Every structure is written in C-alpha cells, then in structure tokens.
PDB file of C-alpha atoms in Angstrom:
ATOM      1  CA  MET G   1       0.008   0.070  -0.079  1.00  0.00           C
ATOM      2  CA  THR G   2       1.385   3.366  -1.075  1.00  0.00           C
ATOM      3  CA  SER G   3       1.816   6.162   1.519  1.00  0.00           C
ATOM      4  CA  ILE G   4      -0.105   9.468   1.553  1.00  0.00           C
ATOM      5  CA  PRO G   5       3.127  11.473   0.649  1.00  0.00           C
ATOM      6  CA  HIS G   6       3.678   9.120  -2.252  1.00  0.00           C
ATOM      7  CA  ARG G   7       0.169   9.678  -3.516  1.00  0.00           C
ATOM      8  CA  ALA G   8       0.487  13.381  -3.076  1.00  0.00           C
ATOM      9  CA  GLU G   9       3.750  13.501  -4.979  1.00  0.00           C
ATOM     10  CA  ALA G  10       2.403  11.300  -7.832  1.00  0.00           C
ATOM     11  CA  LEU G  11      -0.663  13.726  -8.187  1.00  0.00           C
ATOM     12  CA  LEU G  12       1.732  16.663  -8.483  1.00  0.00           C
ATOM     13  CA  VAL G  13       3.758  14.756 -11.217  1.00  0.00           C
ATOM     14  CA  ARG G  14       0.558  13.849 -13.077  1.00  0.00           C
ATOM     15  CA  VAL G  15      -0.666  17.484 -12.971  1.00  0.00           C
ATOM     16  CA  LEU G  16       2.749  18.851 -14.079  1.00  0.00           C
ATOM     17  CA  LEU G  17       3.114  16.296 -16.901  1.00  0.00           C
ATOM     18  CA  GLY G  18      -0.530  16.765 -18.072  1.00  0.00           C
ATOM     19  CA  TRP G  19       0.051  20.562 -18.069  1.00  0.00           C
ATOM     20  CA  LEU G  20       3.259  20.091 -20.144  1.00  0.00           C
ATOM     21  CA  ARG G  21       1.457  17.832 -22.578  1.00  0.00           C
ATOM     22  CA  ILE G  22      -1.145  20.483 -23.241  1.00  0.00           C
ATOM     23  CA  LEU G  23       1.505  23.013 -24.198  1.00  0.00           C
ATOM     24  CA  PRO G  24       2.902  22.854 -27.731  1.00  0.00           C
ATOM     25  CA  PRO G  25       6.274  20.855 -27.669  1.00  0.00           C
ATOM     26  CA  ALA G  26       8.491  23.981 -28.403  1.00  0.00           C
ATOM     27  CA  ALA G  27       6.762  26.038 -25.708  1.00  0.00           C
ATOM     28  CA  ALA G  28       7.010  23.167 -23.100  1.00  0.00           C
ATOM     29  CA  SER G  29      10.732  22.774 -23.980  1.00  0.00           C
ATOM     30  CA  THR G  30      11.425  26.567 -23.735  1.00  0.00           C
ATOM     31  CA  LEU G  31       9.489  26.876 -20.435  1.00  0.00           C
ATOM     32  CA  GLY G  32      11.301  23.871 -18.854  1.00  0.00           C
ATOM     33  CA  GLY G  33      14.704  25.059 -20.103  1.00  0.00           C
ATOM     34  CA  SER G  34      14.115  28.618 -18.849  1.00  0.00           C
ATOM     35  CA  VAL G  35      12.963  27.658 -15.386  1.00  0.00           C
ATOM     36  CA  ALA G  36      15.717  25.089 -14.831  1.00  0.00           C
ATOM     37  CA  ARG G  37      18.509  27.467 -16.132  1.00  0.00           C
ATOM     38  CA  HIS G  38      17.488  30.070 -13.555  1.00  0.00           C
ATOM     39  CA  ILE G  39      16.716  27.864 -10.573  1.00  0.00           C
ATOM     40  CA  GLY G  40      19.209  25.052 -11.092  1.00  0.00           C
ATOM     41  CA  PRO G  41      22.541  26.796 -10.521  1.00  0.00           C
ATOM     42  CA  ILE G  42      21.513  27.855  -7.042  1.00  0.00           C
ATOM     43  CA  ILE G  43      20.789  24.246  -5.936  1.00  0.00           C
ATOM     44  CA  PRO G  44      23.526  22.745  -3.904  1.00  0.00           C
ATOM     45  CA  VAL G  45      24.065  19.848  -6.344  1.00  0.00           C
ATOM     46  CA  SER G  46      25.366  22.439  -8.863  1.00  0.00           C
ATOM     47  CA  ARG G  47      28.627  22.456  -6.872  1.00  0.00           C
ATOM     48  CA  VAL G  48      29.134  18.808  -7.859  1.00  0.00           C
ATOM     49  CA  ALA G  49      28.864  19.907 -11.532  1.00  0.00           C
ATOM     50  CA  ASP G  50      31.335  22.627 -10.991  1.00  0.00           C
ATOM     51  CA  ARG G  51      33.830  20.272  -9.367  1.00  0.00           C
ATOM     52  CA  ASN G  52      33.291  17.657 -12.127  1.00  0.00           C
ATOM     53  CA  LEU G  53      34.165  20.412 -14.643  1.00  0.00           C
ATOM     54  CA  GLN G  54      37.351  21.285 -12.801  1.00  0.00           C
ATOM     55  CA  LEU G  55      38.408  17.729 -12.881  1.00  0.00           C
ATOM     56  CA  ALA G  56      37.439  17.040 -16.558  1.00  0.00           C
ATOM     57  CA  MET G  57      38.339  20.396 -18.028  1.00  0.00           C
ATOM     58  CA  PRO G  58      40.855  22.211 -15.824  1.00  0.00           C
ATOM     59  CA  GLN G  59      41.498  24.797 -18.454  1.00  0.00           C
ATOM     60  CA  LEU G  60      38.234  26.373 -18.054  1.00  0.00           C
ATOM     61  CA  THR G  61      37.736  29.569 -16.164  1.00  0.00           C
ATOM     62  CA  LYS G  62      35.267  30.031 -13.353  1.00  0.00           C
ATOM     63  CA  GLU G  63      32.832  32.025 -15.651  1.00  0.00           C
ATOM     64  CA  GLU G  64      33.122  29.329 -18.388  1.00  0.00           C
ATOM     65  CA  ARG G  65      32.219  26.591 -15.924  1.00  0.00           C
ATOM     66  CA  ARG G  66      29.302  28.632 -14.552  1.00  0.00           C
ATOM     67  CA  GLY G  67      27.908  28.999 -18.187  1.00  0.00           C
ATOM     68  CA  ILE G  68      28.249  25.198 -18.752  1.00  0.00           C
ATOM     69  CA  VAL G  69      26.437  24.465 -15.457  1.00  0.00           C
ATOM     70  CA  LYS G  70      23.602  26.762 -16.735  1.00  0.00           C
ATOM     71  CA  ASP G  71      23.527  24.967 -20.024  1.00  0.00           C
ATOM     72  CA  CYS G  72      23.440  21.632 -18.184  1.00  0.00           C
ATOM     73  CA  TRP G  73      20.365  22.627 -16.219  1.00  0.00           C
ATOM     74  CA  GLU G  74      18.686  24.146 -19.234  1.00  0.00           C
ATOM     75  CA  ASN G  75      19.084  20.862 -21.114  1.00  0.00           C
ATOM     76  CA  LEU G  76      17.743  18.949 -18.117  1.00  0.00           C
ATOM     77  CA  GLY G  77      14.762  21.259 -17.909  1.00  0.00           C
ATOM     78  CA  ARG G  78      14.005  20.804 -21.625  1.00  0.00           C
ATOM     79  CA  THR G  79      14.409  17.056 -21.455  1.00  0.00           C
ATOM     80  CA  VAL G  80      11.948  16.787 -18.704  1.00  0.00           C
ATOM     81  CA  ALA G  81       9.406  19.155 -20.283  1.00  0.00           C
ATOM     82  CA  GLU G  82       9.821  17.377 -23.663  1.00  0.00           C
ATOM     83  CA  PHE G  83       9.121  14.017 -22.104  1.00  0.00           C
ATOM     84  CA  PRO G  84       5.417  13.811 -22.670  1.00  0.00           C
ATOM     85  CA  HIS G  85       5.954  14.913 -26.238  1.00  0.00           C
ATOM     86  CA  VAL G  86       8.757  12.725 -27.400  1.00  0.00           C
ATOM     87  CA  GLY G  87       6.623   9.883 -28.688  1.00  0.00           C
ATOM     88  CA  ARG G  88       4.532  12.475 -30.835  1.00  0.00           C
ATOM     89  CA  LEU G  89       7.350  14.229 -32.483  1.00  0.00           C
ATOM     90  CA  LYS G  90       7.505  13.908 -36.283  1.00  0.00           C
ATOM     91  CA  GLN G  91      10.341  12.845 -38.309  1.00  0.00           C
ATOM     92  CA  ASN G  92      12.270  15.066 -40.735  1.00  0.00           C
ATOM     93  CA  THR G  93      10.128  18.172 -40.239  1.00  0.00           C
ATOM     94  CA  PRO G  94      11.684  21.095 -42.192  1.00  0.00           C
ATOM     95  CA  THR G  95      11.332  23.435 -39.273  1.00  0.00           C
ATOM     96  CA  GLY G  96       9.999  23.469 -35.710  1.00  0.00           C
ATOM     97  CA  PRO G  97       9.678  20.454 -33.319  1.00  0.00           C
ATOM     98  CA  GLY G  98      10.712  17.096 -34.720  1.00  0.00           C
ATOM     99  CA  TRP G  99      13.522  14.702 -34.943  1.00  0.00           C
ATOM    100  CA  ARG G 100      15.921  13.198 -37.600  1.00  0.00           C
ATOM    101  CA  VAL G 101      18.763  10.882 -37.726  1.00  0.00           C
ATOM    102  CA  GLU G 102      22.270  11.274 -38.856  1.00  0.00           C
ATOM    103  CA  GLY G 103      23.785   7.956 -39.637  1.00  0.00           C
ATOM    104  CA  SER G 104      20.648   6.073 -40.258  1.00  0.00           C
ATOM    105  CA  GLU G 105      22.557   3.847 -42.486  1.00  0.00           C
ATOM    106  CA  TYR G 106      24.295   2.439 -39.563  1.00  0.00           C
ATOM    107  CA  LEU G 107      21.029   1.474 -38.002  1.00  0.00           C
ATOM    108  CA  GLU G 108      19.822  -0.206 -41.156  1.00  0.00           C
ATOM    109  CA  ALA G 109      23.073  -2.191 -41.493  1.00  0.00           C
ATOM    110  CA  ALA G 110      22.832  -3.276 -37.876  1.00  0.00           C
ATOM    111  CA  ARG G 111      19.295  -4.506 -38.390  1.00  0.00           C
ATOM    112  CA  ALA G 112      20.319  -6.319 -41.535  1.00  0.00           C
ATOM    113  CA  THR G 113      22.824  -8.481 -39.655  1.00  0.00           C
ATOM    114  CA  GLY G 114      20.125 -10.210 -37.641  1.00  0.00           C
ATOM    115  CA  ARG G 115      22.477 -10.159 -34.659  1.00  0.00           C
ATOM    116  CA  PRO G 116      21.507  -8.782 -31.150  1.00  0.00           C
ATOM    117  CA  VAL G 117      22.496  -5.096 -30.838  1.00  0.00           C
ATOM    118  CA  ILE G 118      23.501  -3.114 -27.798  1.00  0.00           C
ATOM    119  CA  PHE G 119      22.771   0.647 -28.045  1.00  0.00           C
ATOM    120  CA  PHE G 120      25.097   2.637 -26.035  1.00  0.00           C
ATOM    121  CA  SER G 121      24.602   6.239 -25.108  1.00  0.00           C
ATOM    122  CA  GLY G 122      24.914   8.679 -22.246  1.00  0.00           C
ATOM    123  CA  HIS G 123      22.803  11.498 -20.521  1.00  0.00           C
ATOM    124  CA  ILE G 124      23.364  13.949 -23.456  1.00  0.00           C
ATOM    125  CA  GLY G 125      20.900  16.079 -25.058  1.00  0.00           C
ATOM    126  CA  ASN G 126      17.379  14.442 -24.689  1.00  0.00           C
ATOM    127  CA  TRP G 127      18.444  10.840 -24.102  1.00  0.00           C
ATOM    128  CA  GLU G 128      14.739   9.857 -23.898  1.00  0.00           C
ATOM    129  CA  LEU G 129      14.590  10.180 -27.719  1.00  0.00           C
ATOM    130  CA  MET G 130      16.865   7.310 -28.573  1.00  0.00           C
ATOM    131  CA  PRO G 131      14.469   4.371 -27.588  1.00  0.00           C
ATOM    132  CA  PRO G 132      11.460   5.470 -29.598  1.00  0.00           C
ATOM    133  CA  VAL G 133      13.545   6.384 -32.657  1.00  0.00           C
ATOM    134  CA  VAL G 134      15.474   3.183 -32.806  1.00  0.00           C
ATOM    135  CA  ALA G 135      12.132   1.357 -32.438  1.00  0.00           C
ATOM    136  CA  ARG G 136      10.900   3.088 -35.518  1.00  0.00           C
ATOM    137  CA  PHE G 137      13.882   1.426 -37.258  1.00  0.00           C
ATOM    138  CA  GLY G 138      12.618  -2.059 -36.331  1.00  0.00           C
ATOM    139  CA  MET G 139      14.971  -2.521 -33.360  1.00  0.00           C
ATOM    140  CA  PRO G 140      13.020  -1.894 -30.172  1.00  0.00           C
ATOM    141  CA  PHE G 141      15.402  -2.385 -27.274  1.00  0.00           C
ATOM    142  CA  ALA G 142      15.084  -3.317 -23.564  1.00  0.00           C
ATOM    143  CA  SER G 143      17.044  -1.106 -21.164  1.00  0.00           C
ATOM    144  CA  PHE G 144      18.271  -0.841 -17.565  1.00  0.00           C
ATOM    145  CA  TYR G 145      16.553   1.591 -15.200  1.00  0.00           C
ATOM    146  CA  ARG G 146      16.932   2.827 -11.648  1.00  0.00           C
ATOM    147  CA  ALA G 147      13.464   2.759 -10.155  1.00  0.00           C
ATOM    148  CA  ALA G 148      12.069   5.892  -8.762  1.00  0.00           C
ATOM    149  CA  SER G 149      11.621   5.839  -4.922  1.00  0.00           C
ATOM    150  CA  ASN G 150       7.928   6.513  -5.377  1.00  0.00           C
ATOM    151  CA  PRO G 151       6.407   3.386  -6.984  1.00  0.00           C
ATOM    152  CA  ILE G 152       3.389   5.333  -8.482  1.00  0.00           C
ATOM    153  CA  VAL G 153       5.749   7.895 -10.076  1.00  0.00           C
ATOM    154  CA  ASP G 154       7.950   4.925 -11.274  1.00  0.00           C
ATOM    155  CA  SER G 155       4.775   3.507 -13.083  1.00  0.00           C
ATOM    156  CA  ILE G 156       3.955   6.815 -14.609  1.00  0.00           C
ATOM    157  CA  ILE G 157       7.490   7.078 -16.046  1.00  0.00           C
ATOM    158  CA  HIS G 158       7.160   3.550 -17.454  1.00  0.00           C
ATOM    159  CA  ALA G 159       3.926   4.312 -18.960  1.00  0.00           C
ATOM    160  CA  LEU G 160       5.255   7.317 -20.787  1.00  0.00           C
ATOM    161  CA  ARG G 161       8.138   5.462 -22.113  1.00  0.00           C
ATOM    162  CA  ARG G 162       5.978   2.597 -23.475  1.00  0.00           C
ATOM    163  CA  ARG G 163       3.723   5.260 -25.067  1.00  0.00           C
ATOM    164  CA  ALA G 164       6.680   6.839 -26.805  1.00  0.00           C
ATOM    165  CA  MET G 165       7.932   3.484 -28.076  1.00  0.00           C
ATOM    166  CA  ARG G 166       4.378   2.397 -29.108  1.00  0.00           C
ATOM    167  CA  MET G 167       4.981  -0.941 -27.719  1.00  0.00           C
ATOM    168  CA  ASP G 168       5.748  -2.754 -24.353  1.00  0.00           C
ATOM    169  CA  VAL G 169       9.382  -3.622 -23.980  1.00  0.00           C
ATOM    170  CA  PRO G 170      11.245  -5.093 -20.982  1.00  0.00           C
ATOM    171  CA  MET G 171      13.004  -2.835 -18.522  1.00  0.00           C
ATOM    172  CA  PHE G 172      15.624  -4.430 -16.223  1.00  0.00           C
ATOM    173  CA  PRO G 173      16.482  -3.043 -12.773  1.00  0.00           C
ATOM    174  CA  LYS G 174      20.096  -2.292 -12.240  1.00  0.00           C
ATOM    175  CA  GLY G 175      21.933  -4.866 -10.266  1.00  0.00           C
ATOM    176  CA  ALA G 176      22.603  -8.676 -10.560  1.00  0.00           C
ATOM    177  CA  ARG G 177      18.980  -9.691 -11.127  1.00  0.00           C
ATOM    178  CA  GLY G 178      18.576  -7.213 -13.956  1.00  0.00           C
ATOM    179  CA  ALA G 179      21.879  -8.302 -15.564  1.00  0.00           C
ATOM    180  CA  ARG G 180      20.802 -12.030 -15.587  1.00  0.00           C
ATOM    181  CA  SER G 181      17.520 -10.989 -17.224  1.00  0.00           C
ATOM    182  CA  ALA G 182      19.369  -8.846 -19.795  1.00  0.00           C
ATOM    183  CA  LEU G 183      21.675 -11.630 -20.725  1.00  0.00           C
ATOM    184  CA  LYS G 184      18.763 -13.883 -21.253  1.00  0.00           C
ATOM    185  CA  HIS G 185      17.031 -11.197 -23.406  1.00  0.00           C
ATOM    186  CA  LEU G 186      20.216 -10.907 -25.662  1.00  0.00           C
ATOM    187  CA  SER G 187      20.571 -14.743 -25.913  1.00  0.00           C
ATOM    188  CA  HIS G 188      17.084 -14.784 -27.396  1.00  0.00           C
ATOM    189  CA  GLY G 189      17.998 -12.350 -30.045  1.00  0.00           C
ATOM    190  CA  GLY G 190      16.717  -9.153 -28.274  1.00  0.00           C
ATOM    191  CA  HIS G 191      18.270  -5.793 -28.197  1.00  0.00           C
ATOM    192  CA  LEU G 192      19.480  -3.750 -25.296  1.00  0.00           C
ATOM    193  CA  GLY G 193      20.042  -0.136 -24.480  1.00  0.00           C
ATOM    194  CA  VAL G 194      22.658   1.075 -21.969  1.00  0.00           C
ATOM    195  CA  LEU G 195      23.239   4.605 -20.664  1.00  0.00           C
ATOM    196  CA  GLY G 196      26.888   4.064 -19.586  1.00  0.00           C
ATOM    197  CA  ASP G 197      28.103   7.399 -18.417  1.00  0.00           C
ATOM    198  CA  GLN G 198      27.529   7.258 -14.617  1.00  0.00           C
ATOM    199  CA  LYS G 199      29.808   5.949 -11.859  1.00  0.00           C
ATOM    200  CA  MET G 200      29.563   2.281 -11.196  1.00  0.00           C
ATOM    201  CA  ASN G 201      31.250   1.311  -7.899  1.00  0.00           C
ATOM    202  CA  ASP G 202      31.305  -2.318  -8.775  1.00  0.00           C
ATOM    203  CA  GLY G 203      32.420  -1.795 -12.366  1.00  0.00           C
ATOM    204  CA  ILE G 204      36.014  -1.664 -13.674  1.00  0.00           C
ATOM    205  CA  GLU G 205      38.475   1.216 -13.783  1.00  0.00           C
ATOM    206  CA  ALA G 206      38.805   2.931 -17.120  1.00  0.00           C
ATOM    207  CA  SER G 207      39.798   6.449 -18.013  1.00  0.00           C
ATOM    208  CA  LEU G 208      37.568   9.407 -18.606  1.00  0.00           C
ATOM    209  CA  PHE G 209      39.040  12.923 -19.288  1.00  0.00           C
ATOM    210  CA  GLY G 210      42.329  11.450 -18.295  1.00  0.00           C
ATOM    211  CA  ARG G 211      41.234  10.348 -14.849  1.00  0.00           C
ATOM    212  CA  PRO G 212      40.422   6.896 -13.488  1.00  0.00           C
ATOM    213  CA  ALA G 213      36.751   6.422 -13.387  1.00  0.00           C
ATOM    214  CA  MET G 214      34.723   3.326 -12.187  1.00  0.00           C
ATOM    215  CA  THR G 215      32.749   2.355 -15.249  1.00  0.00           C
ATOM    216  CA  ALA G 216      30.103  -0.167 -15.868  1.00  0.00           C
ATOM    217  CA  SER G 217      31.423  -2.973 -18.041  1.00  0.00           C
ATOM    218  CA  ALA G 218      27.983  -4.634 -18.919  1.00  0.00           C
ATOM    219  CA  THR G 219      28.045  -3.405 -22.534  1.00  0.00           C
ATOM    220  CA  ALA G 220      31.427  -5.010 -23.234  1.00  0.00           C
ATOM    221  CA  VAL G 221      30.715  -8.212 -21.252  1.00  0.00           C
ATOM    222  CA  PHE G 222      27.412  -8.698 -22.827  1.00  0.00           C
ATOM    223  CA  ALA G 223      28.486  -8.024 -26.435  1.00  0.00           C
ATOM    224  CA  LEU G 224      31.555 -10.384 -26.161  1.00  0.00           C
ATOM    225  CA  ARG G 225      29.471 -13.153 -24.592  1.00  0.00           C
ATOM    226  CA  HIS G 226      26.689 -12.993 -27.182  1.00  0.00           C
ATOM    227  CA  LYS G 227      28.509 -11.587 -30.248  1.00  0.00           C
ATOM    228  CA  ALA G 228      26.360  -8.612 -30.220  1.00  0.00           C
ATOM    229  CA  LEU G 229      27.033  -5.444 -32.232  1.00  0.00           C
ATOM    230  CA  ILE G 230      27.510  -2.242 -30.319  1.00  0.00           C
ATOM    231  CA  VAL G 231      25.890   0.868 -31.804  1.00  0.00           C
ATOM    232  CA  THR G 232      26.796   4.088 -30.101  1.00  0.00           C
ATOM    233  CA  GLY G 233      24.871   7.389 -30.414  1.00  0.00           C
ATOM    234  CA  HIS G 234      23.803  10.469 -28.795  1.00  0.00           C
ATOM    235  CA  VAL G 235      21.197  13.203 -29.095  1.00  0.00           C
ATOM    236  CA  ARG G 236      22.044  16.699 -30.249  1.00  0.00           C
ATOM    237  CA  ARG G 237      19.689  19.736 -29.951  1.00  0.00           C
ATOM    238  CA  GLU G 238      18.905  21.952 -32.949  1.00  0.00           C
ATOM    239  CA  GLY G 239      16.112  23.957 -31.191  1.00  0.00           C
ATOM    240  CA  PRO G 240      13.197  23.596 -28.798  1.00  0.00           C
ATOM    241  CA  ALA G 241      11.966  20.067 -29.079  1.00  0.00           C
ATOM    242  CA  ARG G 242      14.002  19.731 -32.319  1.00  0.00           C
ATOM    243  CA  LEU G 243      16.390  16.840 -31.829  1.00  0.00           C
ATOM    244  CA  VAL G 244      18.873  14.824 -33.786  1.00  0.00           C
ATOM    245  CA  LEU G 245      19.975  11.289 -33.066  1.00  0.00           C
ATOM    246  CA  VAL G 246      23.655  10.974 -34.178  1.00  0.00           C
ATOM    247  CA  VAL G 247      24.527   7.418 -34.836  1.00  0.00           C
ATOM    248  CA  ASP G 248      28.119   6.247 -35.106  1.00  0.00           C
ATOM    249  CA  PRO G 249      29.552   3.230 -37.026  1.00  0.00           C
ATOM    250  CA  PRO G 250      28.821   0.029 -35.164  1.00  0.00           C
ATOM    251  CA  ILE G 251      31.528  -1.575 -32.991  1.00  0.00           C
ATOM    252  CA  ASP G 252      31.911  -5.314 -33.855  1.00  0.00           C
ATOM    253  CA  PRO G 253      33.881  -6.763 -30.829  1.00  0.00           C
ATOM    254  CA  GLN G 254      36.652  -9.235 -31.748  1.00  0.00           C
ATOM    255  CA  PRO G 255      37.333 -11.369 -28.830  1.00  0.00           C
ATOM    256  CA  THR G 256      40.798 -12.789 -28.079  1.00  0.00           C
ATOM    257  CA  GLU G 257      41.878 -15.374 -25.532  1.00  0.00           C
ATOM    258  CA  ASN G 258      42.249 -12.634 -22.838  1.00  0.00           C
ATOM    259  CA  ARG G 259      38.616 -11.855 -21.937  1.00  0.00           C
ATOM    260  CA  GLN G 260      39.538  -9.334 -19.196  1.00  0.00           C
ATOM    261  CA  ALA G 261      41.772  -7.333 -21.603  1.00  0.00           C
ATOM    262  CA  ASP G 262      38.962  -7.475 -24.127  1.00  0.00           C
ATOM    263  CA  VAL G 263      36.470  -6.178 -21.688  1.00  0.00           C
ATOM    264  CA  LEU G 264      38.781  -3.273 -20.534  1.00  0.00           C
ATOM    265  CA  LYS G 265      39.627  -2.342 -24.197  1.00  0.00           C
ATOM    266  CA  LEU G 266      35.950  -2.195 -25.277  1.00  0.00           C
ATOM    267  CA  THR G 267      34.828  -0.194 -22.092  1.00  0.00           C
ATOM    268  CA  GLN G 268      37.644   2.307 -22.656  1.00  0.00           C
ATOM    269  CA  GLN G 269      36.584   2.651 -26.334  1.00  0.00           C
ATOM    270  CA  LEU G 270      33.104   3.480 -25.150  1.00  0.00           C
ATOM    271  CA  ASN G 271      34.390   6.020 -22.559  1.00  0.00           C
ATOM    272  CA  ASP G 272      36.484   7.675 -25.247  1.00  0.00           C
ATOM    273  CA  ARG G 273      33.453   8.040 -27.530  1.00  0.00           C
ATOM    274  CA  LEU G 274      31.479   9.459 -24.641  1.00  0.00           C
ATOM    275  CA  GLN G 275      34.178  11.974 -23.996  1.00  0.00           C
ATOM    276  CA  GLU G 276      34.176  13.049 -27.535  1.00  0.00           C
ATOM    277  CA  TRP G 277      30.521  13.824 -27.358  1.00  0.00           C
ATOM    278  CA  ILE G 278      30.853  15.763 -24.190  1.00  0.00           C
ATOM    279  CA  GLU G 279      33.757  17.817 -25.651  1.00  0.00           C
ATOM    280  CA  GLN G 280      31.727  18.710 -28.676  1.00  0.00           C
ATOM    281  CA  GLU G 281      29.080  20.362 -26.425  1.00  0.00           C
ATOM    282  CA  PRO G 282      29.865  20.296 -22.661  1.00  0.00           C
ATOM    283  CA  GLY G 283      26.611  21.885 -21.697  1.00  0.00           C
ATOM    284  CA  SER G 284      24.578  19.111 -23.087  1.00  0.00           C
ATOM    285  CA  TRP G 285      25.862  16.500 -20.576  1.00  0.00           C
ATOM    286  CA  LEU G 286      24.462  15.838 -17.194  1.00  0.00           C
ATOM    287  CA  TRP G 287      27.295  16.984 -14.824  1.00  0.00           C
ATOM    288  CA  LEU G 288      25.271  16.595 -11.670  1.00  0.00           C
ATOM    289  CA  HIS G 289      26.452  13.134 -10.636  1.00  0.00           C
ATOM    290  CA  ARG G 290      29.853  12.421  -8.970  1.00  0.00           C
ATOM    291  CA  ARG G 291      31.671  10.582 -11.743  1.00  0.00           C
ATOM    292  CA  TRP G 292      35.079  10.068 -10.146  1.00  0.00           C
ATOM    293  CA  ASP G 293      36.518   8.683  -7.079  1.00  0.00           C
ATOM    294  CA  LYS G 294      35.588  10.524  -3.682  1.00  0.00           C
ATOM    295  CA  ALA G 295      39.231  11.117  -2.958  1.00  0.00           C
ATOM    296  CA  LEU G 296      39.591  13.379  -6.059  1.00  0.00           C
ATOM    297  CA  TYR G 297      36.742  15.531  -4.777  1.00  0.00           C
ATOM    298  CA  ARG G 298      38.291  15.621  -1.229  1.00  0.00           C
ATOM    299  CA  ASN G 299      41.590  16.709  -2.635  1.00  0.00           C
ATOM    300  CA  MET G 300      39.901  19.612  -4.489  1.00  0.00           C
ATOM    301  CA  THR G 301      38.401  21.008  -1.236  1.00  0.00           C
ATOM    302  CA  THR G 302      41.848  21.345   0.155  1.00  0.00           C
ATOM    303  CA  THR G 303      43.750  22.486  -2.927  1.00  0.00           C
ATOM    304  CA  CYS G 304      41.363  24.568  -4.971  1.00  0.00           C
TER     305      CYS G 304
END
C-alpha cells in the first residue's frame, strides 16, 4: 500500500506532466529550459557539477564553468518538459519540433545483420529520444533503469516510455538480477540499451578525461558473450524540441583469448567516444553526478 506522501507526489507529477502535454512541444521545452536554467544553478548539487568540470576540463575559467552548469540545467529542464511529447514528435520536419537521424545507414546495417545489438549512449541532449527512434527502425530495445523511490511515479514514467515507443518492452532493474534478465534477453535475439556514463562502484576502472573512473562493463561483457554489435549514438539539440539522433559506425567486438583485456579495451573505447561527445558540447551532458573517485573531490576541497 502506498503512503499518502507518495500519492500526493504522484498527483503533483501527473498534474505537471498533463500541463506540459497540453502545451505545444516547443513551448514546453522553452519553459522547462528557462525555469531550470534560472533555478538549477542555485541548488547545492550544482557544486558537484562545478567540481566535475574542474576535474574534466581544468583549463576552463570559473565563468566558463558557470555557463556550462547553466547550459546543463537548461538541457535537463528541456528534457523533462519534452518527455510527454517525445513519442509524438514527427520525423524530418523542415522546421519546428521534430527529429531526424544522422547515420541512419548504420541502424539499417545493424538490423540487416540479424544479430543482437546493444545501443550505448549517455545522458546527453534528450536521451529519452533514442528508444522510440530506434524502435521506428525495427529494433526496439530493452533497457536498464533505476526505479524511482515512489512506485506510483515509477509506473507513470514507465507508461510514458511505453507510449513513446508504441510498444511494451522489458526494462531491467540495475543490479545482478537485472543483468541476468538482460543476458537472457540478448541470448534470445533481443536488443538492449545502456546509458553508460555514470559511476559504477562495482564496475571496472577505465579512463575518462584522463582520470580513472569506475565504469560499468556490462556493454562490453554482454557484447563479447553474445557476439552482439555495439551501436553508439547521442542526441544533439537543434532547437526547442528539435532533436537529432547522431549514430556512429557500429563496433563489432573481436574477442581474443584474454577476456579481461577485451572487456577493458571495449569499455575504454566507449568512454573515449562518450568523452568526444561531451567535448563537442559540454553543456549538453548531465554533470550533476559524482563521476570520479571520492578522493579526487576531497583533494579539491583542500587544494582549490
């Protein structure tokens, strides 16, 4: 039985999403971005973003970091406000809200192989766009998720994602049980989506922006075990609710006798690709999570 605070929170979420859904997509995006850009930087978690930027891009000035943090919050606000609209955006519109794909030939080629595919991305641009767009290309994928603490809100989020994809696909909880389910899904020829840019304490150490970062190895492990292709991509903004899914050439893992080295090499390759995307447009990434080891942040408080 859900608690009264949970029900009250869920009601607020429903009202907010319903109101955003009534607004035109561009208006919702602009409103969400403007509110988040003005309010977000004064929230304490913005200090985490600033420290992340100092670690990743030490050449930036304080003012440059402040601008990127504002851009980060604006992107997050736009992403949330666009969420109810993602499934209704039209493809290849000449102007205004909509989406298009750069590198669609790579999606077509991946589908033609008939092999399981792991789609790898990060919290860049509107990351909610990738599942429904890839589904339109005939490759709906299951994905990992971290459940919201409020079970009613969690079900609302799931319903919106299913509506955007226009079908029901599995979603696996993060952790050992979810990993086993994902492996079974791949073994049956299904596809999987992974957002692999956040810290994973029980992952492996790979480099990101020249610093050691505990990184989820699931994409590499699963791909090697099931001979799956890895298709990487990220979402770039062209305007309010106007989005581009940029797809890269697929990675076809070639296993050797040293599985541990293979996993590390693949994981590092994915981190390198992620870093390239972030460097292209730093304000489009979600800088609000502690990405590196705690010791790095502690050292900053005494030396910066």
